[in-house]
Short mmCIF file of C-alpha atoms in Angstrom, two decimals:
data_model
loop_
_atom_site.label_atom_id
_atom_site.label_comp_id
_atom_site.label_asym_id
_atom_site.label_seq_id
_atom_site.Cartn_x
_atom_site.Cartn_y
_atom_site.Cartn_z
CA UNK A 1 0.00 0.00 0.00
CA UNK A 2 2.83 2.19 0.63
CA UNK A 3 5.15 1.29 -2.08
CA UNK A 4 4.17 4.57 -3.94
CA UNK A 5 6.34 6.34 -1.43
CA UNK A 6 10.05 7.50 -1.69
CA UNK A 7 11.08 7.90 1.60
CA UNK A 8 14.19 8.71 0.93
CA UNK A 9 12.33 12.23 -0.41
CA UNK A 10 10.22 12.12 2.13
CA UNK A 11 12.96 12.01 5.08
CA UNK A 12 14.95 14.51 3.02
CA UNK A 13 12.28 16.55 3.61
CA UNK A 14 11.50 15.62 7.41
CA UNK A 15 15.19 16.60 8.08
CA UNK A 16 13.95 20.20 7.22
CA UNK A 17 10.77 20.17 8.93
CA UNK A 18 11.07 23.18 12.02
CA UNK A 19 8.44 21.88 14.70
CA UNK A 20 7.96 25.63 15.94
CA UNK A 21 7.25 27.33 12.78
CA UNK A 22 5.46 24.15 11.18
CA UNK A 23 8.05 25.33 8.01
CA UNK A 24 10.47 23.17 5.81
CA UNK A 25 13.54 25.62 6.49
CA UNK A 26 15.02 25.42 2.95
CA UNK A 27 18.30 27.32 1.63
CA UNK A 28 15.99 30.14 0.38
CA UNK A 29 14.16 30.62 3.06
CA UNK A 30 10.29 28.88 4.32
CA UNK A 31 7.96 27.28 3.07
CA UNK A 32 4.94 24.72 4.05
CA UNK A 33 2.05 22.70 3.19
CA UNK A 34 -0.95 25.22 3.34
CA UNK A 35 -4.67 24.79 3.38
CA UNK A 36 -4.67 25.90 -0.58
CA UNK A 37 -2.34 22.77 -1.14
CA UNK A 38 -4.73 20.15 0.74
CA UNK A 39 -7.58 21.38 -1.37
CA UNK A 40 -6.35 20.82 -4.78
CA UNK A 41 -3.84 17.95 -3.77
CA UNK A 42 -6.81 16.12 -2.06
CA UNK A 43 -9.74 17.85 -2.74
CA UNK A 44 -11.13 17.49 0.46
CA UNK A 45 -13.13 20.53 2.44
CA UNK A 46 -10.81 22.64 4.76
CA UNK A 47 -13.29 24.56 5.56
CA UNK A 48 -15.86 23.65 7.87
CA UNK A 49 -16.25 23.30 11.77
CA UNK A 50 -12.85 22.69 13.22
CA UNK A 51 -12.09 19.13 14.50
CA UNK A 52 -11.57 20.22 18.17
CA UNK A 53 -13.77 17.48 20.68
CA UNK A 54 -11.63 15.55 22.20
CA UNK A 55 -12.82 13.21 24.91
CA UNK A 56 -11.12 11.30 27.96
CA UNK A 57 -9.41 7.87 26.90
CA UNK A 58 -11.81 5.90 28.62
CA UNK A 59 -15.06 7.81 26.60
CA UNK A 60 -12.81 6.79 23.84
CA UNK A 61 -13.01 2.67 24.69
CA UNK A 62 -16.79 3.00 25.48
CA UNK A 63 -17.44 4.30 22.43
CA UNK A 64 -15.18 1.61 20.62
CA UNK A 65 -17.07 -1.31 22.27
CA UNK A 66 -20.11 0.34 21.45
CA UNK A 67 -19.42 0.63 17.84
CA UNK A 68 -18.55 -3.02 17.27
CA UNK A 69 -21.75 -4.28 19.97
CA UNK A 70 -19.48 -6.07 22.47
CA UNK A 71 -19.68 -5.52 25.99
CA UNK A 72 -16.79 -4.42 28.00
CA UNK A 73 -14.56 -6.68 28.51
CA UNK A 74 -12.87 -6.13 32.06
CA UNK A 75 -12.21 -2.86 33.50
CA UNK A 76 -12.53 0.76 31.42
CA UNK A 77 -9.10 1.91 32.26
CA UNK A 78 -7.93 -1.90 31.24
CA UNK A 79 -6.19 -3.46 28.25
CA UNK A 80 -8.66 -4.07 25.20
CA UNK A 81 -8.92 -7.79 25.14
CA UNK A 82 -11.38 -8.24 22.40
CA UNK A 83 -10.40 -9.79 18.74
CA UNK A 84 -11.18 -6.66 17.24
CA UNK A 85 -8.16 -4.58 19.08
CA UNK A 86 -4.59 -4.47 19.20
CA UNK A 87 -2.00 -3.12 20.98
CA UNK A 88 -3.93 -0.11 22.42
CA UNK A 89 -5.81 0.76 18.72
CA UNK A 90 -8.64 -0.68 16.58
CA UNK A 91 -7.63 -3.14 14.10
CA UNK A 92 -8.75 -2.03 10.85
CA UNK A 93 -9.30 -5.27 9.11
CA UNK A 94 -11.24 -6.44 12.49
CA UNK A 95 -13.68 -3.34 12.02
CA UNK A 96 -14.34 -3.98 8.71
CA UNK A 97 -15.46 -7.46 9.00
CA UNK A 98 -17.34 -6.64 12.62
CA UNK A 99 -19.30 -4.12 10.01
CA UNK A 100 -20.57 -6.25 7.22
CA UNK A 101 -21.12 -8.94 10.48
CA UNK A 102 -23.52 -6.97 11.98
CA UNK A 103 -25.84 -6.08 8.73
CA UNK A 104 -26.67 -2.24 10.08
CA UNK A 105 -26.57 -0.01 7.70
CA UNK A 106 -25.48 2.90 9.76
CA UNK A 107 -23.30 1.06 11.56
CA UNK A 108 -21.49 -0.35 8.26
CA UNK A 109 -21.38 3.40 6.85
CA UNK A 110 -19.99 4.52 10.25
CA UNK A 111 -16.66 1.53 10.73
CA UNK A 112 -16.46 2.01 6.89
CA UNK A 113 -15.34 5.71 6.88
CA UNK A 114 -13.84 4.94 9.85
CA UNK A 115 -10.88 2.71 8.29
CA UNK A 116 -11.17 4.90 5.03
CA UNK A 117 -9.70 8.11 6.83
CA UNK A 118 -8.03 5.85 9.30
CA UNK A 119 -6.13 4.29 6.31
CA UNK A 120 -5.79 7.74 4.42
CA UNK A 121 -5.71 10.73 6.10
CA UNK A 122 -5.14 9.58 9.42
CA UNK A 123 -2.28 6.86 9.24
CA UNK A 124 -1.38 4.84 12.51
CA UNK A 125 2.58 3.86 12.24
CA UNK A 126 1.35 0.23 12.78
CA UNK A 127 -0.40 0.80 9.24
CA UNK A 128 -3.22 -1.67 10.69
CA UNK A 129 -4.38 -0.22 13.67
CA UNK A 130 -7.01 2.76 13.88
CA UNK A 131 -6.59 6.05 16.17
CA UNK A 132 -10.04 5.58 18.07
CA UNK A 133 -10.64 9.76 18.03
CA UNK A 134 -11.75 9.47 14.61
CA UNK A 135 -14.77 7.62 15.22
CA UNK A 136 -15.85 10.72 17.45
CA UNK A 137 -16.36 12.58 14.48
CA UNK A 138 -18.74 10.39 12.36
CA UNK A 139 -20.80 8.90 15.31
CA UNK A 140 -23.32 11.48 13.62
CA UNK A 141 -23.41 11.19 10.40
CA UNK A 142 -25.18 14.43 9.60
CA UNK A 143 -22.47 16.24 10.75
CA UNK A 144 -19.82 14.35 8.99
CA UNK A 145 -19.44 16.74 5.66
CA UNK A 146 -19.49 20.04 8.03
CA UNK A 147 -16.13 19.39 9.14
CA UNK A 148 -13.02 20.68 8.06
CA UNK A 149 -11.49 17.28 7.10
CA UNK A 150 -8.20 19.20 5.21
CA UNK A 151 -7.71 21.41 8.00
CA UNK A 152 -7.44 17.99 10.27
CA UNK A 153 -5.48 15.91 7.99
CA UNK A 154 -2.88 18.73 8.14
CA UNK A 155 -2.80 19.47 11.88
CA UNK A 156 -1.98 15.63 12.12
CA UNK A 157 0.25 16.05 9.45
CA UNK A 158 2.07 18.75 10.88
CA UNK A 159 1.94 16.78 14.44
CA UNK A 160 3.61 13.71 12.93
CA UNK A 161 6.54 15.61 11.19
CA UNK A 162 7.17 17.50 13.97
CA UNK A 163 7.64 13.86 16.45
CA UNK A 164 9.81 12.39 13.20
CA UNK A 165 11.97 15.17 13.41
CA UNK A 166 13.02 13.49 16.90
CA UNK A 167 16.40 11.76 17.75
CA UNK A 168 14.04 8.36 18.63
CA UNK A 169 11.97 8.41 15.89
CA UNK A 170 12.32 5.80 13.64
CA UNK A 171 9.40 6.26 11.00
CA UNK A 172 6.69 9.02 10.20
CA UNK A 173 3.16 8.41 9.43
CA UNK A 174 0.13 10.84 8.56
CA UNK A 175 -1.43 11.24 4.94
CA UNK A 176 2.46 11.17 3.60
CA UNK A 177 0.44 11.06 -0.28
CA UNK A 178 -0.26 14.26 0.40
CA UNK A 179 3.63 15.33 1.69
CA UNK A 180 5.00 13.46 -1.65
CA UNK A 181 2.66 15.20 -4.08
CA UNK A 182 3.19 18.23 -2.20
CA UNK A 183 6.53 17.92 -3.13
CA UNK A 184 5.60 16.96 -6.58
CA UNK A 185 4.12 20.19 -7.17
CA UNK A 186 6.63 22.66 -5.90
CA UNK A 187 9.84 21.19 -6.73
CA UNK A 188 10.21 19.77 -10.51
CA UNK A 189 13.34 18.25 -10.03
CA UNK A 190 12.13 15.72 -7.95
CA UNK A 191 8.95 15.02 -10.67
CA UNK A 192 7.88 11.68 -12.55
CA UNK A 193 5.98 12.16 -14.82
CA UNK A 194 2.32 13.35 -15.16
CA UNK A 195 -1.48 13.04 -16.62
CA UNK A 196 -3.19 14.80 -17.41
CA UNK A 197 -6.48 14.81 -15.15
CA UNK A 198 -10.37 16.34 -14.95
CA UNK A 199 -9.65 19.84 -13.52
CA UNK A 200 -11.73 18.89 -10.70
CA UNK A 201 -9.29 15.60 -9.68
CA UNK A 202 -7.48 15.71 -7.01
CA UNK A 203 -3.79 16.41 -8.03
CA UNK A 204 -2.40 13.64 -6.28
CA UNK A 205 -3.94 11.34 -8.45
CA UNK A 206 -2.00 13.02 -11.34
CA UNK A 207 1.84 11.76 -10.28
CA UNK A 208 2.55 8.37 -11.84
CA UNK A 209 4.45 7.31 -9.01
CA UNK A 210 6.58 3.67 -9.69
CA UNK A 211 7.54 2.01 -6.80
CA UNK A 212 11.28 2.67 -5.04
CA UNK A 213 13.32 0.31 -3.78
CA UNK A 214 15.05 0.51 -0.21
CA UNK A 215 17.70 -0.32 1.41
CA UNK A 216 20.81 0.90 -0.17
CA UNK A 217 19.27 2.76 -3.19
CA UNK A 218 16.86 4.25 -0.50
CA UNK A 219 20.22 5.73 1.48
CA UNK A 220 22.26 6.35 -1.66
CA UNK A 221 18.76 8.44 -2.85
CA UNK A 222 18.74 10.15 0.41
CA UNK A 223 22.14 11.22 -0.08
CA UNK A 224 21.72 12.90 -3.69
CA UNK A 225 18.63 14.19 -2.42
CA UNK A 226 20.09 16.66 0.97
CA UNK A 227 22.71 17.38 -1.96
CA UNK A 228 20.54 18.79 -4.66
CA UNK A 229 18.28 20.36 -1.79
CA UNK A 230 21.49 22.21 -0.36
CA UNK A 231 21.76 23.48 -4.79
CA UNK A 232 18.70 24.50 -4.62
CA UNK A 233 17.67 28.31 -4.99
CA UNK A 234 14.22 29.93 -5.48
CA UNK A 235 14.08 29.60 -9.10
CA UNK A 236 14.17 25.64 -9.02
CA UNK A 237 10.45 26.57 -7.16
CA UNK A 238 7.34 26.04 -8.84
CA UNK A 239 5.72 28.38 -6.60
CA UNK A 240 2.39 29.23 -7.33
CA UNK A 241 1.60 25.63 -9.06
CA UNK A 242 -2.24 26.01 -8.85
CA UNK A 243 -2.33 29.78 -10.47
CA UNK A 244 -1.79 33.02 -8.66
CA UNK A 245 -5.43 33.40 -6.49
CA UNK A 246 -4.74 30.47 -4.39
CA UNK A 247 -5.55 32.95 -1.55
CA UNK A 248 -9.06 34.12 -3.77
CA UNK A 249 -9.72 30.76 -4.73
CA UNK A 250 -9.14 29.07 -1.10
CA UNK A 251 -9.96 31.89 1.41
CA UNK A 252 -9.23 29.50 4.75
CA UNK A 253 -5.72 29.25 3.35
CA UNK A 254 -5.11 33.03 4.46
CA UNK A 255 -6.34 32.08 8.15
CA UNK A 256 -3.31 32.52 11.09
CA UNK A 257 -4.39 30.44 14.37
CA UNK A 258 -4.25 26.81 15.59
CA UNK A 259 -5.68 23.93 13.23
CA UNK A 260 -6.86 20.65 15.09
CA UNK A 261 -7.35 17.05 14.88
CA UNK A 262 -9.36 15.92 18.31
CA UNK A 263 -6.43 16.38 21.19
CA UNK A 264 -3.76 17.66 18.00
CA UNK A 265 -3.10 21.03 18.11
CA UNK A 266 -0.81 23.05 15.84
CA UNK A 267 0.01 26.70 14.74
CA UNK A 268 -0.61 27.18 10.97
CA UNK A 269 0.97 30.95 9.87
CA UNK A 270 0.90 31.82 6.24
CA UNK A 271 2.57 35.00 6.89
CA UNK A 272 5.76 32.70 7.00
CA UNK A 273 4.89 31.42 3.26
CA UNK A 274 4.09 34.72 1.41
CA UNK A 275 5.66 33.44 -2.02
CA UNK A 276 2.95 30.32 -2.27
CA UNK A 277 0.59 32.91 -2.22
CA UNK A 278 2.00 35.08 -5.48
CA UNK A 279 3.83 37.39 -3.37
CA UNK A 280 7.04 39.24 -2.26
CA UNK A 281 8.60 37.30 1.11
CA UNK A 282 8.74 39.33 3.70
CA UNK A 283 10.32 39.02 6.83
CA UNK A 284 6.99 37.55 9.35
CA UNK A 285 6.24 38.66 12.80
CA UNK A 286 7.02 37.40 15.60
CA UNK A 287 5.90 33.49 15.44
CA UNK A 288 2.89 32.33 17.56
CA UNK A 289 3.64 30.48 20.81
CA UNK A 290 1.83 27.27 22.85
CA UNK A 291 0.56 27.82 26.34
CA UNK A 292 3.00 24.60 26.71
CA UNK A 293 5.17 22.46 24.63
CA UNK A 294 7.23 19.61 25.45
CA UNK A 295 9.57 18.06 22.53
CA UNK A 296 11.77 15.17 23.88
CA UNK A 297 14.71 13.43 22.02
CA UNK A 298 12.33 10.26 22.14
CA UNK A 299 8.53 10.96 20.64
CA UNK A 300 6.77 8.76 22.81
CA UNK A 301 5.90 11.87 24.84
CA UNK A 302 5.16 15.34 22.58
CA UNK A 303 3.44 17.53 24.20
CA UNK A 304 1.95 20.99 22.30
CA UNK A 305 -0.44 22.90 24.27
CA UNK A 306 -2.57 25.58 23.07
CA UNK A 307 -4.95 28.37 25.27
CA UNK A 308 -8.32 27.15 24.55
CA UNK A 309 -9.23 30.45 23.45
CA UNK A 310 -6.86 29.99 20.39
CA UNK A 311 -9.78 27.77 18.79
CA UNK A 312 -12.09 30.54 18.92
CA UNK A 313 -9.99 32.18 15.94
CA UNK A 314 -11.11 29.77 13.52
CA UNK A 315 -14.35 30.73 13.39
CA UNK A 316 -13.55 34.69 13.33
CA UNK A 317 -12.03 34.65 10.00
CA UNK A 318 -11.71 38.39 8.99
CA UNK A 319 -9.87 39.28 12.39
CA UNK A 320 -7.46 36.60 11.92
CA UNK A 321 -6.75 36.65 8.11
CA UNK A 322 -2.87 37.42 6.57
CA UNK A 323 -3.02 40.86 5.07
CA UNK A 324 -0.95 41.54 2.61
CA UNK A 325 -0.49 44.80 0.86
CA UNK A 326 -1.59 43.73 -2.74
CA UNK A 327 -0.32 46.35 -4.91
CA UNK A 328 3.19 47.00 -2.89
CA UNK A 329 3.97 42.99 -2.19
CA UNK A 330 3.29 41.18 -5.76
CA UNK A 331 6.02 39.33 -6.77
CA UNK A 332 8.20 40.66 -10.25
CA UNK A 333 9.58 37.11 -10.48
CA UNK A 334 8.32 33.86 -8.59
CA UNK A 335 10.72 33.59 -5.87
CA UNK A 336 11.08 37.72 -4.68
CA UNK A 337 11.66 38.13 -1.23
CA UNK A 338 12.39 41.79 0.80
CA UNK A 339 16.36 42.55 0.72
CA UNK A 340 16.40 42.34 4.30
CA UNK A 341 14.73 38.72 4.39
CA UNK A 342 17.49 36.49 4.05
CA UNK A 343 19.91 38.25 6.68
CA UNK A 344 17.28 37.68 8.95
CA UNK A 345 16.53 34.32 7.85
CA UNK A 346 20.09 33.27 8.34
CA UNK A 347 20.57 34.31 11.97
CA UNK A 348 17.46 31.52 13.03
CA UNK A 349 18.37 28.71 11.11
CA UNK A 350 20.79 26.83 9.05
CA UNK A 351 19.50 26.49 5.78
CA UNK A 352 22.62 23.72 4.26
CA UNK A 353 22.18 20.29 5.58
CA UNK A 354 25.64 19.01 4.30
CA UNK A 355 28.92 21.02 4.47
CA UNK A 356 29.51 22.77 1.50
CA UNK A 357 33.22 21.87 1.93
CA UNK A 358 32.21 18.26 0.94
CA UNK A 359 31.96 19.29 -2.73
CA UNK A 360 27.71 19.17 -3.82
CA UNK A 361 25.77 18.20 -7.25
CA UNK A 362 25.36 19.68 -10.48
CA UNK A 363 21.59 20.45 -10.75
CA UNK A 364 19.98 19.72 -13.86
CA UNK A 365 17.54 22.60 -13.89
CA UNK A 366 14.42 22.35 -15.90
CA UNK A 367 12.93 25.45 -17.78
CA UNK A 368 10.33 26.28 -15.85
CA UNK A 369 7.08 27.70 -17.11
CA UNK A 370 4.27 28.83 -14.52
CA UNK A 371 0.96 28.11 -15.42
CA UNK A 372 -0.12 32.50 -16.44
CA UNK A 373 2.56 31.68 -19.03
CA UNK A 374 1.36 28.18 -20.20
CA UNK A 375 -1.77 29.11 -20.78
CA UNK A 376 -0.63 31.83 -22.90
CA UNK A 377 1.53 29.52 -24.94
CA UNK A 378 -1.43 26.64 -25.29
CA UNK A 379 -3.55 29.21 -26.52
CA UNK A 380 -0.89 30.72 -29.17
CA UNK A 381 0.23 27.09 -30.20
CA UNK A 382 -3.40 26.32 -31.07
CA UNK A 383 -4.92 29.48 -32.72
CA UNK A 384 -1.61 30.67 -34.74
#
């Protein structure tokens, strides 16, 4: 199932990954996955009511014995002894077959978008077990579409990049389709090759993706990958790879506050990633900080606390929006940032990965052609 992957690009990528600014910290400067690139990546909503209940562990196991009509076996705050769990987690395959067992409509609906998202968007490191919170959110299932799915999928995202960036962490899980086409679309050097799809599709169903190997191509990939990353400059950015209104188009993406999957919690800042948006970098304010956070060497504790009034924001859109001058901060070329910007930049991070002293890669740079311009050319090619 997860053969599509390179995780060599992936972990590349992972090594960049800046758990405070939820930012890939890149030679150039920052950049991210944004609400705009969920939406035409996956084509789910992001907006919607945010994903913020998030009930006590033992609610949790009630509600899981409830789903699957078994009583209780043993005490609450016990292990789960029953065939359908494991290790702590729902076993997906288990729910499945408990749902077509039981021959209730509802309930097959309910455990079958349960290990959809659980397989998808929500991805348990195990790969077969379920996290239990999702089942909170489709126990009514006229409330299911009014949630802001994208804007979930992310904060998890975000959470589970930000624990693989740890000394003890081993492997990273989340919707990682969506952090390989995301990569897809900004970076062409790191492309297959495309089709061409409805306009409608979801992007990541566009990437004809062939399946990598491991082992030592994996770590000699990884290695040519930190290389050409260290190479890279602005212009090797497809930076606006949806069009230049992906703030018009996707109006949530422009939102500064906390996004949330059940007890996940994470900042989300655009103001960081002004170039996705069609305009000049400039250098952001001062970066939004948890009520707590706790970030061990070993990710079996991660800790990110938020005031609860931070998930009021969401819903007050026009006070908490990125404003950007539009006349004075439109880019002249793709990757513009203020002259000031990378000074600053350079005194909070380290953008090389390898020492430059080791000798790098020549970068075979494609021509590249944003989509204003493409459009131009289709049109001339087939009316001249």
């Amino acid at each position: 199932m997860m053969q599509h992957l390179d995780t060599a690009l992936i972990t590349a990528f992972v090594e960049r990954w800046q758990p405070d600014t939820n930012t890939f910290h890149m030679p150039f400067g920052e950049m991210s996955i944004l609400l705009h690139d969920v939406h035409h990546i996956l084509r789910i909503p992001v907006e919607g009511e945010l994903m913020r209940d998030d009930p006590h562990p033992d609610v949790l196991k009630l509600d899981m014995h409830d789903l699957v009509r078994v009583p209780v076996d043993g005490p609450v705050g016990g292990k789960w002894k029953s065939k359908w769990f494991l290790n702590g987690g729902i076993h997906a395959e288990g729910l499945l077959v408990r749902g077509r067992e039981m021959k209730i409509r509802d309930l097959e609906v309910e455990t079958y978008l349960f290990v959809l998202l659980g397989s998808t968007l929500f991805v348990d490191k195990s790969r077969d077990r379920l996290r239990h919170a999702i089942n909170v959110f489709l126990k009514d299932q006229r409330r299911v579409a009014g949630y802001a799915w994208g804007a979930a999928a992310l904060a998890y995202l975000y959470r589970q990049l930000g624990m693989a960036t740890r000394v003890g962490s081993k492997s990273i899980c989340g919707c990682l389709t969506l952090l390989q086409a995301w990569i897809y679309e900004y970076f062409p050097l790191f492309r297959p090759s495309q089709i061409l799809q409805a306009p409608d599709a979801p992007r990541a169903s566009s990437w004809v993706c062939h399946r990598f190997a491991g082992g030592d191509d994996a770590r000699q990939r990884l290695v040519r990958y930190r290389k050409m990353l260290d190479e890279m400059s602005g212009e090797d950015v497809s930076w606006t790879p949806y069009g230049r209104d992906a703030g018009t188009e996707v109006l949530r993406s422009l939102y500064t506050g906390v996004i949330r999957f059940a007890d996940v919690a994470e900042g989300y800042d655009p103001a960081r990633c002004h170039r996705q948006f069609g305009y000049r970098q400039t250098i952001p304010p001062t970066m939004m900080v948890p009520k707590d956070v706790y970030r061990p060497a070993s990710c079996s504790t991660y800790i990110v606390f938020w005031e609860g009034s931070m998930d009021q924001l969401w819903g007050n859109l026009p006070s908490h929006f990125l404003h950007i001058a539009i006349d004075s901060d439109l880019c002249e070329y793709p990757s513009e940032a203020d002259e000031d910007y990378m000074d600053w930049y350079r005194t909070r991070s380290h953008p090389r990965i390898i020492n430059p002293d080791s000798g790098g890669v020549s970068l075979q740079r494609p021509v590249l052609v944003d989509e204003v311009s493409y459009v131009i050319i289709v049109q001339f090619l087939m009316y001249c």
